Amino acid sequence: DQQVKQNSPSLSVQEGRISILNCDYTNSMFDYFLWYKKYPAEGPTFLISISSIKDKNEDGRFTVFLNKSAKHLSLHIVPSQPGDSAVYFCAASVKGAQKLVFGQGTRLTINP
Amino acid sequence: NAGVTQTPKFQVLKTGQSMTLQCAQDMNHEYMSWYRQDPGMGLRLIHYSVGAGITDQGEVPNGYNVSRSTTEDFPLRLLSAAPSQTSVYFCASRGQGRTTNEKLFFGSGTQLSVL
């Protein structure tokens, strides 16, 4: 039972353009969502998060959008840079729970 | 500040062997956890601990044991390794409290192969 799904295993974007990574969830109890970025041979690192009381959170080139009615969130990267090439995981949690549930990950490749 | 340190980085085991993956953090984090990463499956929680002496199961606990005798260390034990346990293992920690409740700090991983 995959509660958090990233249906695109990979995405290729030209440098300077917008990258949009998508994530869907099924558990309506999730109230906090995060994106992590992972380079090869390294552990994931936190990128950006959003609470369910908001529909948008921005941090520099990174913006996360949350559509609760559709149970969908997306990560926008503008403009995309070569250093953004990595695997991106979305994750979700239920308030008070001690567990983060991760999606399968999307490999983003930024082409020069 | 080392953060979360995992050892070893690579390990090859034969089926039936036992081993312990080590994890240590120097951030005085109360919460520690173990994840495994498999292709197409993302990161799945194995076990977690909210403090010394307290552990609990995650999504995929079978075949793994944990203990938490100190705040700093959270070892993961494979009692009898199986090929299905071939994976990349990540240890992660965070502080308690709502504001840092979900932001995990990960180690660099242990790549385990069971033959």
Tab-separated table of C-alpha atoms in Angstrom:
chain	number	residue	atom	x	y	z
A	1	ASP	CA	0.000	0.000	0.000
A	2	GLN	CA	1.963	2.957	-1.350
A	3	GLN	CA	0.547	5.967	0.491
A	4	VAL	CA	2.904	8.421	-1.211
A	5	LYS	CA	3.487	8.019	-4.921
A	6	GLN	CA	5.845	9.628	-7.363
A	7	ASN	CA	4.705	8.291	-10.698
A	8	SER	CA	7.550	9.678	-12.787
A	9	PRO	CA	10.761	7.699	-12.187
A	10	SER	CA	12.763	10.223	-14.183
A	11	LEU	CA	12.581	13.724	-15.633
A	12	SER	CA	14.932	15.521	-18.003
A	13	VAL	CA	14.929	19.341	-18.196
A	14	GLN	CA	17.058	21.873	-20.001
A	15	GLU	CA	19.200	24.183	-17.914
A	16	GLY	CA	17.429	27.461	-17.177
A	17	ARG	CA	13.942	26.026	-17.654
A	18	ILE	CA	11.431	25.062	-14.979
A	19	SER	CA	11.504	21.609	-13.401
A	20	ILE	CA	8.215	20.303	-11.996
A	21	LEU	CA	8.234	17.189	-9.849
A	22	ASN	CA	4.943	15.667	-8.806
A	23	CYS	CA	3.761	13.629	-5.848
A	24	ASP	CA	0.374	12.125	-4.968
A	25	TYR	CA	-0.810	10.784	-1.641
A	26	THR	CA	-3.739	8.723	-0.473
A	27	ASN	CA	-3.850	9.258	3.297
A	28	SER	CA	-6.034	12.281	4.095
A	29	MET	CA	-4.547	12.351	7.608
A	30	PHE	CA	-1.183	13.560	6.312
A	31	ASP	CA	-0.663	17.112	7.515
A	32	TYR	CA	2.968	17.838	6.724
A	33	PHE	CA	4.876	17.300	3.496
A	34	LEU	CA	8.550	17.488	2.679
A	35	TRP	CA	10.920	17.188	-0.239
A	36	TYR	CA	14.353	15.637	0.085
A	37	LYS	CA	17.156	15.692	-2.439
A	38	LYS	CA	19.672	12.905	-2.829
A	39	TYR	CA	22.976	12.819	-4.681
A	40	PRO	CA	24.686	9.485	-5.494
A	41	ALA	CA	26.587	7.929	-2.585
A	42	GLU	CA	25.125	10.453	-0.151
A	43	GLY	CA	22.192	10.471	2.214
A	44	PRO	CA	19.059	12.486	1.424
A	45	THR	CA	19.071	16.114	2.530
A	46	PHE	CA	16.056	18.214	3.421
A	47	LEU	CA	15.004	20.682	0.745
A	48	ILE	CA	11.665	22.287	1.546
A	49	SER	CA	8.452	21.517	3.405
A	50	ILE	CA	4.832	22.616	3.620
A	51	SER	CA	2.130	22.328	6.226
A	52	SER	CA	-1.388	21.291	5.230
A	53	ILE	CA	-2.697	24.687	6.342
A	54	LYS	CA	-0.826	26.296	3.447
A	55	ASP	CA	-1.022	25.802	-0.288
A	56	LYS	CA	2.352	27.236	-1.220
A	57	ASN	CA	5.803	27.600	0.289
A	58	GLU	CA	8.728	29.260	-1.410
A	59	ASP	CA	12.443	29.164	-0.710
A	60	GLY	CA	14.637	30.785	-3.320
A	61	ARG	CA	14.411	28.821	-6.555
A	62	PHE	CA	12.261	26.140	-4.925
A	63	THR	CA	8.497	26.312	-4.468
A	64	VAL	CA	6.228	23.586	-3.198
A	65	PHE	CA	2.511	23.636	-4.011
A	66	LEU	CA	-0.096	21.625	-2.137
A	67	ASN	CA	-3.544	20.783	-3.493
A	68	LYS	CA	-5.338	19.053	-0.635
A	69	SER	CA	-8.532	18.350	-2.542
A	70	ALA	CA	-6.538	16.494	-5.192
A	71	LYS	CA	-4.120	15.025	-2.636
A	72	HIS	CA	-1.294	16.280	-4.806
A	73	LEU	CA	1.860	18.256	-4.244
A	74	SER	CA	4.475	19.500	-6.624
A	75	LEU	CA	7.968	20.928	-6.431
A	76	HIS	CA	8.937	23.677	-8.857
A	77	ILE	CA	12.562	24.567	-9.492
A	78	VAL	CA	13.146	27.794	-11.394
A	79	PRO	CA	15.558	28.225	-13.047
A	80	SER	CA	16.954	24.714	-13.154
A	81	GLN	CA	20.698	24.364	-12.747
A	82	PRO	CA	23.077	21.445	-13.410
A	83	GLY	CA	23.615	21.036	-9.654
A	84	ASP	CA	19.916	20.251	-9.313
A	85	SER	CA	20.497	16.886	-10.990
A	86	ALA	CA	19.649	14.408	-8.243
A	87	VAL	CA	16.933	12.078	-7.013
A	88	TYR	CA	14.045	13.889	-5.324
A	89	PHE	CA	11.861	12.199	-2.718
A	90	CYS	CA	8.602	13.554	-1.413
A	91	ALA	CA	7.548	12.515	2.075
A	92	ALA	CA	4.538	12.957	4.313
A	93	SER	CA	3.654	12.602	7.953
A	94	VAL	CA	0.628	12.528	10.216
A	95	LYS	CA	0.612	14.932	13.164
A	96	GLY	CA	1.861	13.188	16.271
A	97	ALA	CA	3.098	10.142	14.386
A	98	GLN	CA	6.756	9.260	14.519
A	99	LYS	CA	7.032	8.096	10.939
A	100	LEU	CA	7.772	9.760	7.643
A	101	VAL	CA	6.376	8.008	4.581
A	102	PHE	CA	8.445	8.455	1.438
A	103	GLY	CA	7.614	8.218	-2.229
A	104	GLN	CA	9.646	6.176	-4.697
A	105	GLY	CA	11.724	9.120	-5.878
A	106	THR	CA	12.147	10.943	-9.204
A	107	ARG	CA	15.552	11.231	-10.868
A	108	LEU	CA	15.938	14.751	-12.251
A	109	THR	CA	18.560	15.382	-14.914
A	110	ILE	CA	19.357	18.954	-15.942
A	111	ASN	CA	20.865	19.130	-19.411
A	112	PRO	CA	23.211	21.988	-20.365
B	1	ASN	CA	30.246	18.674	13.576
B	2	ALA	CA	30.059	15.141	12.097
B	3	GLY	CA	26.229	14.838	12.072
B	4	VAL	CA	25.092	11.257	11.457
B	5	THR	CA	27.883	8.727	10.935
B	6	GLN	CA	27.278	5.267	9.521
B	7	THR	CA	29.739	2.390	9.337
B	8	PRO	CA	30.628	0.438	7.310
B	9	LYS	CA	29.964	2.100	3.940
B	10	PHE	CA	29.992	-1.230	2.093
B	11	GLN	CA	29.464	-4.790	3.249
B	12	VAL	CA	29.106	-8.164	1.552
B	13	LEU	CA	27.574	-11.016	3.527
B	14	LYS	CA	26.759	-14.628	2.844
B	15	THR	CA	23.254	-15.866	3.471
B	16	GLY	CA	22.841	-16.725	7.138
B	17	GLN	CA	25.604	-14.488	8.427
B	18	SER	CA	24.915	-11.863	11.047
B	19	MET	CA	26.195	-8.338	11.292
B	20	THR	CA	25.581	-4.971	12.894
B	21	LEU	CA	25.292	-1.684	11.029
B	22	GLN	CA	26.503	1.130	13.207
B	23	CYS	CA	24.954	4.586	13.474
B	24	ALA	CA	26.061	7.458	15.669
B	25	GLN	CA	24.946	11.082	15.859
B	26	ASP	CA	26.512	13.998	17.710
B	27	MET	CA	23.568	16.414	17.570
B	28	ASN	CA	21.939	15.234	20.802
B	29	HIS	CA	18.906	14.137	18.811
B	30	GLU	CA	16.331	12.105	20.662
B	31	TYR	CA	14.804	10.503	17.580
B	32	MET	CA	16.765	8.045	15.456
B	33	SER	CA	15.631	5.735	12.701
B	34	TRP	CA	16.728	3.245	10.075
B	35	TYR	CA	15.514	3.211	6.475
B	36	ARG	CA	16.259	0.980	3.559
B	37	GLN	CA	16.251	2.181	-0.032
B	38	ASP	CA	15.355	-0.190	-2.827
B	39	PRO	CA	14.806	0.580	-6.535
B	40	GLY	CA	11.207	1.561	-7.204
B	41	MET	CA	10.344	1.403	-3.496
B	42	GLY	CA	11.767	4.645	-2.171
B	43	LEU	CA	12.788	4.800	1.463
B	44	ARG	CA	11.049	2.463	3.847
B	45	LEU	CA	11.213	2.716	7.627
B	46	ILE	CA	12.646	-0.340	9.411
B	47	HIS	CA	12.809	0.678	13.081
B	48	TYR	CA	12.888	3.892	15.024
B	49	SER	CA	13.604	5.162	18.531
B	50	VAL	CA	12.288	8.239	20.328
B	51	GLY	CA	14.901	8.054	23.063
B	52	ALA	CA	17.309	5.828	24.945
B	53	GLY	CA	15.660	2.577	25.912
B	54	ILE	CA	12.672	3.061	23.573
B	55	THR	CA	12.360	1.449	20.158
B	56	ASP	CA	9.481	0.651	17.841
B	57	GLN	CA	8.825	-0.993	14.499
B	58	GLY	CA	8.447	0.727	11.175
B	59	GLU	CA	7.040	-0.574	7.877
B	60	VAL	CA	9.534	-3.389	7.253
B	61	PRO	CA	10.954	-4.614	10.598
B	62	ASN	CA	11.192	-8.347	9.933
B	63	GLY	CA	14.735	-9.715	10.019
B	64	TYR	CA	16.137	-6.717	11.872
B	65	ASN	CA	16.744	-5.909	15.532
B	66	VAL	CA	17.595	-2.616	17.165
B	67	SER	CA	18.458	-1.320	20.616
B	68	ARG	CA	19.076	2.160	21.985
B	69	SER	CA	21.266	2.174	25.051
B	70	THR	CA	22.585	5.725	24.569
B	71	THR	CA	21.271	8.898	22.932
B	72	GLU	CA	24.139	8.860	20.441
B	73	ASP	CA	24.032	5.312	19.062
B	74	PHE	CA	21.391	3.262	17.269
B	75	PRO	CA	22.793	0.026	15.812
B	76	LEU	CA	20.843	-2.154	13.388
B	77	ARG	CA	21.375	-5.906	13.653
B	78	LEU	CA	20.781	-8.495	10.969
B	79	LEU	CA	20.550	-11.811	12.792
B	80	SER	CA	20.554	-14.107	9.752
B	81	ALA	CA	21.106	-12.249	6.499
B	82	ALA	CA	18.968	-13.076	3.475
B	83	PRO	CA	19.347	-11.981	-0.174
B	84	SER	CA	16.128	-9.945	0.230
B	85	GLN	CA	18.049	-7.719	2.643
B	86	THR	CA	20.383	-6.558	-0.115
B	87	SER	CA	19.773	-2.816	-0.053
B	88	VAL	CA	21.159	0.575	0.859
B	89	TYR	CA	20.574	1.379	4.516
B	90	PHE	CA	20.252	4.884	5.880
B	91	CYS	CA	20.283	6.012	9.467
B	92	ALA	CA	18.550	9.306	10.250
B	93	SER	CA	17.985	11.458	13.301
B	94	ARG	CA	16.090	14.549	14.359
B	95	GLY	CA	15.272	16.488	17.483
B	96	GLN	CA	11.928	16.141	19.212
B	97	GLY	CA	9.350	18.878	19.158
B	98	ARG	CA	6.957	19.937	16.462
B	99	THR	CA	9.187	22.458	14.711
B	100	THR	CA	11.873	19.930	14.019
B	101	ASN	CA	9.585	16.979	14.097
B	102	GLU	CA	9.923	15.958	10.509
B	103	LYS	CA	13.245	17.310	9.306
B	104	LEU	CA	15.484	14.279	9.311
B	105	PHE	CA	19.258	14.355	9.055
B	106	PHE	CA	20.589	11.332	7.180
B	107	GLY	CA	23.875	9.499	7.235
B	108	SER	CA	25.642	8.681	3.976
B	109	GLY	CA	24.392	5.109	3.882
B	110	THR	CA	25.625	1.517	4.025
B	111	GLN	CA	25.445	-0.534	0.846
B	112	LEU	CA	24.805	-4.146	1.825
B	113	SER	CA	24.920	-7.144	-0.491
B	114	VAL	CA	23.802	-10.574	0.686
B	115	LEU	CA	24.923	-13.433	-1.540
